[in-house]
Short mmCIF file of C-alpha atoms in Angstrom, two decimals:
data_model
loop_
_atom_site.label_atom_id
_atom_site.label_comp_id
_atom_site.label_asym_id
_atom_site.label_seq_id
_atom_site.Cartn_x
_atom_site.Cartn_y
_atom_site.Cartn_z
CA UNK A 136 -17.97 7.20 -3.75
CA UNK A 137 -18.06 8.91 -7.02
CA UNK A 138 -14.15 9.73 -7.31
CA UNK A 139 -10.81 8.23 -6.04
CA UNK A 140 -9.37 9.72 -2.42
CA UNK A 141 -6.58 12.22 -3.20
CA UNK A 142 -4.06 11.66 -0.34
CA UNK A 143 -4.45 14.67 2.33
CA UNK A 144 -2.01 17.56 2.40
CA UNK A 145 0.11 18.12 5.09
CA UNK A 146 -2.71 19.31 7.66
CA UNK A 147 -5.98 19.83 8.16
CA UNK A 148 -6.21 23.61 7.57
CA UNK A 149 -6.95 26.46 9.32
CA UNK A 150 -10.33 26.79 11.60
CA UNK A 151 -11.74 28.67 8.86
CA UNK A 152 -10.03 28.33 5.85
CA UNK A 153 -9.51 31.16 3.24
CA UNK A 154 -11.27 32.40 1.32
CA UNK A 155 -15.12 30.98 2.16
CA UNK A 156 -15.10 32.13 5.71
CA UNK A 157 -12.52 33.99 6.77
CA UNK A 158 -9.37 33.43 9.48
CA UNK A 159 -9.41 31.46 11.94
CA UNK A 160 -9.71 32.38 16.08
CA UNK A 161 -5.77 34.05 16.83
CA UNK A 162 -4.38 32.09 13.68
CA UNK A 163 -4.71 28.90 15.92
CA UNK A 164 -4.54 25.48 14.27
CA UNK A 165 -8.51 23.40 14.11
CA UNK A 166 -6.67 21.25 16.11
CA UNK A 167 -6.28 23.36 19.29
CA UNK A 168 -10.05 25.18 19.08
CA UNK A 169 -13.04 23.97 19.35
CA UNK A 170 -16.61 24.19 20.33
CA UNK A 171 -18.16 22.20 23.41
CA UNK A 172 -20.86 20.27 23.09
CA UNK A 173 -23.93 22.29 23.60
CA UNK A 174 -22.56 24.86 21.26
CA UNK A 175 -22.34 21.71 18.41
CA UNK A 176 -25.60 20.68 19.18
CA UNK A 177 -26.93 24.17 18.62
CA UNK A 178 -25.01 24.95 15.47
CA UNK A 179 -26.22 21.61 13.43
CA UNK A 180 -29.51 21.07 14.61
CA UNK A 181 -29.52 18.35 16.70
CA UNK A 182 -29.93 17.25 20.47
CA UNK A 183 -27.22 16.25 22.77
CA UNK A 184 -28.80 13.44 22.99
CA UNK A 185 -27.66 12.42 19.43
CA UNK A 186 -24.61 14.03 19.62
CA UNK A 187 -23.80 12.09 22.80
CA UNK A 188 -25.28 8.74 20.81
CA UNK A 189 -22.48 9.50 17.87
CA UNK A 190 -19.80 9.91 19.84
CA UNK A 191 -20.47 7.20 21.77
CA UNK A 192 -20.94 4.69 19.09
CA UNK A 193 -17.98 6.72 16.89
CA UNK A 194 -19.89 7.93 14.37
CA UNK A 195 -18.53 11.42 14.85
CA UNK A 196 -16.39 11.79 17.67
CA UNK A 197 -14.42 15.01 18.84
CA UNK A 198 -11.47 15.71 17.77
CA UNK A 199 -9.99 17.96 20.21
CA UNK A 200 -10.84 16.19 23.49
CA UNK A 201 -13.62 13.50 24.10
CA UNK A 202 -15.23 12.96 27.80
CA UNK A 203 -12.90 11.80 30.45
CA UNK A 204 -15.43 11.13 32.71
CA UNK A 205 -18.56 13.10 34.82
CA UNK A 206 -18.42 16.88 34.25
CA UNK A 207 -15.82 16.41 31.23
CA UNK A 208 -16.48 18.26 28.20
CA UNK A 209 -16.34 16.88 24.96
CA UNK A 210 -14.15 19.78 22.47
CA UNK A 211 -15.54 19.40 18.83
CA UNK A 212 -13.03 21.40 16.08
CA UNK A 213 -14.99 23.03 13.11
CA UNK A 214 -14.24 20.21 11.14
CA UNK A 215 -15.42 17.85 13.17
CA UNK A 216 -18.99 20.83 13.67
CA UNK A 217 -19.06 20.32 9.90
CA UNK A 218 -19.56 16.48 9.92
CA UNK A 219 -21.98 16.66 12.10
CA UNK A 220 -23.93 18.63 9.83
CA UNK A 221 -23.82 16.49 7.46
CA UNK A 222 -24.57 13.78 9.23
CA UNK A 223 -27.73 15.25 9.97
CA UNK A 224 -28.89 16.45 6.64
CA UNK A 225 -28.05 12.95 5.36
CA UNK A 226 -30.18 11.10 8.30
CA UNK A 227 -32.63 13.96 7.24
CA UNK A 228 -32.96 12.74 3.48
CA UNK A 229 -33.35 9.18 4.53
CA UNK A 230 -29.77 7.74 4.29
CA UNK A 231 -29.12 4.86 6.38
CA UNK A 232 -26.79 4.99 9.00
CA UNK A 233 -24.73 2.69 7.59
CA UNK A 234 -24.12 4.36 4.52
CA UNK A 235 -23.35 7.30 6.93
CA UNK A 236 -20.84 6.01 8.46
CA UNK A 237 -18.96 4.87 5.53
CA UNK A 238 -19.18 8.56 4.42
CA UNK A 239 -18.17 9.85 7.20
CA UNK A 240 -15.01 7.65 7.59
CA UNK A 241 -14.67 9.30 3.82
CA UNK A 242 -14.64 12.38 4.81
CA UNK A 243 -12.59 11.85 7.98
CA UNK A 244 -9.95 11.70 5.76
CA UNK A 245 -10.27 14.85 3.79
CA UNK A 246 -8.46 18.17 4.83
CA UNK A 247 -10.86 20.84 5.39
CA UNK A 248 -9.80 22.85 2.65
CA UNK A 249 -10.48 19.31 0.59
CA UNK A 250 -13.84 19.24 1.89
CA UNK A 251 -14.54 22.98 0.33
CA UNK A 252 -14.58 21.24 -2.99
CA UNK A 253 -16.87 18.45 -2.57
CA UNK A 254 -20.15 18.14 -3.12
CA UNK A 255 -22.02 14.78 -1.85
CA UNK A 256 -25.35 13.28 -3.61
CA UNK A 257 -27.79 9.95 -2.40
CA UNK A 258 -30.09 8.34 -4.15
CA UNK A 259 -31.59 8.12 -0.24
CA UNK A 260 -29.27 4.84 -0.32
CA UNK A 261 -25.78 5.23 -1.73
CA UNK A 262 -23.67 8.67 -1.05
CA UNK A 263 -21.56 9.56 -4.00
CA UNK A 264 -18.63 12.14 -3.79
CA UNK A 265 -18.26 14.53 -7.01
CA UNK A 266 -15.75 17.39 -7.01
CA UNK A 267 -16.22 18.30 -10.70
CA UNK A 268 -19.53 19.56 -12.84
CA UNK A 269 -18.45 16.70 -15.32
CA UNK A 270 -19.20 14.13 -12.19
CA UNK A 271 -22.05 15.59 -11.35
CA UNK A 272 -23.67 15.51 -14.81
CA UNK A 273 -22.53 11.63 -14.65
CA UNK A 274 -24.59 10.74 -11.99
CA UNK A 275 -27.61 12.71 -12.87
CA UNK A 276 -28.00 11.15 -16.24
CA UNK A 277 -28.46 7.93 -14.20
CA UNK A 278 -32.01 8.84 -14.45
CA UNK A 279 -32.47 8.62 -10.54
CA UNK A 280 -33.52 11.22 -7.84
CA UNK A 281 -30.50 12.30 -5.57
CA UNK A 282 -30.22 15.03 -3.59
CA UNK A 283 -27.16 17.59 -3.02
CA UNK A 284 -24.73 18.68 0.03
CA UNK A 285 -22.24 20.97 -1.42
CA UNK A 286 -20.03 21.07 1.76
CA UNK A 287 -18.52 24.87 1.00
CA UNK A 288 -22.41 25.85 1.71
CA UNK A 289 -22.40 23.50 4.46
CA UNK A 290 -19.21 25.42 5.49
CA UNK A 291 -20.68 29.21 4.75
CA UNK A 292 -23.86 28.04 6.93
CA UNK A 293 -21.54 26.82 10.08
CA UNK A 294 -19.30 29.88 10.09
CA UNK A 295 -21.81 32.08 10.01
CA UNK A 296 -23.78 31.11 13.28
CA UNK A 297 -20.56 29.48 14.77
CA UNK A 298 -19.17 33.08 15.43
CA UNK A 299 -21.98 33.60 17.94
CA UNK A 300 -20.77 31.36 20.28
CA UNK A 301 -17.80 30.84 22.37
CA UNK A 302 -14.91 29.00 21.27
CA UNK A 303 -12.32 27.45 23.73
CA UNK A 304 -8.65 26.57 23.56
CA UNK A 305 -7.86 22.84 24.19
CA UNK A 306 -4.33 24.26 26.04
CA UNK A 307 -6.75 26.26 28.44
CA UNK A 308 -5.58 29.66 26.24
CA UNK A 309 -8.22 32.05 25.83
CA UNK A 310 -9.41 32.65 22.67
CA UNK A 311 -10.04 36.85 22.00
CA UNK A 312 -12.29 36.43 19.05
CA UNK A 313 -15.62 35.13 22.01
CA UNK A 314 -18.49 36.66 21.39
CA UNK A 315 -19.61 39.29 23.35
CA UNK A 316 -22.94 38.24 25.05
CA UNK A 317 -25.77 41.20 25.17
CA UNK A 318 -25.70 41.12 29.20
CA UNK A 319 -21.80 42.32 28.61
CA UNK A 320 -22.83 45.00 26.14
CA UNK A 321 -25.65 46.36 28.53
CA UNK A 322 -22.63 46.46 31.56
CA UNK A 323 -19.72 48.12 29.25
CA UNK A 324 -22.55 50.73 27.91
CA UNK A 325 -23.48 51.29 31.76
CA UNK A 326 -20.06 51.46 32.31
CA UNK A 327 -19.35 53.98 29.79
CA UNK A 328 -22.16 56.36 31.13
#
């Protein structure tokens, strides 16, 4: 990595942290919210066959609650939604899964709010962290080809599609901020008639 880790704050930060995307479902801690698996999958891009791979071999596992068995759902927390995005736009530009991994144990360790303020290169073989233009500029002047993730885009992206679909408390809570489906629009205008 480009940069030294910064110890973590206190916590990991709100579901949504202020100000890129807004609050988070009833003020309730990433930690106790999440997103089931087929929701992940749709959100990042990827099959649940991958996303069943990763968890199973640890690359990104859920946070909230893994699978206990047949019929279990996995609960991923946003945080955990954005690793897996960029897990998959790194696989995407060709970085082995190796180097993945030793990102993603990286960024493990990052608050979300951290996260906001990173943005990760590869030269398709080496991911470097910058959180500063000045770093940035650094590694460009290597004279190499990388590519970008600037994980507060990353962020921006997620949110934005995440709020289509349903969310679910880890305490069995309900969470008010679910979506309301179009089938449940049709019914409360029918109802209203």
């Amino acid at each position: 990595m480009c940069v030294d880790t910064p110890p973590e704050g206190p916590g990991q930060g709100e579901l949504f942290p202020d100000p890129l995307v807004g609050e988070g479902f009833d003020g309730v801690s990433d930690h106790l919210v999440g997103f089931r698996g087929p929701t992940a999958c749709q959100v990042v891009g990827i099959t649940y066959r991958q996303l069943d791979y990763w968890a199973r071999t640890g690359l990104v596992v859920p946070s909230i609650r893994s699978a206990a068995g047949s019929g279990s759902q996995r609960l991923y927390s946003f945080k955990d939604v954005l690793v897996l995005k960029i897990v998959k736009r790194l696989l995407d530009a060709g970085v082995s899964l190796q180097n993945i991994r030793i990102a993603v144990d990286h960024l493990r360790r990052r608050g979300i709010r951290d996260l906001a303020g990173i943005t990760l290169f590869s030269d398709g073989t080496t991911v470097y962290e910058c959180t500063s233009p000045e770093e940035v500029v650094d590694l460009l002047q290597g004279g190499q080809g990388v590519f970008g993730i600037a994980v507060s885009g990353a962020m921006r992206e997620i949110s934005g599609v995440i709020k289509d679909f349903p969310a679910e408390r880890a305490d069995g809570g309900t969470v008010d901020d679910t979506p309301e489906d179009e089938l449940a629009r049709r019914r409360a205008r029918r109802a209203i008639s």
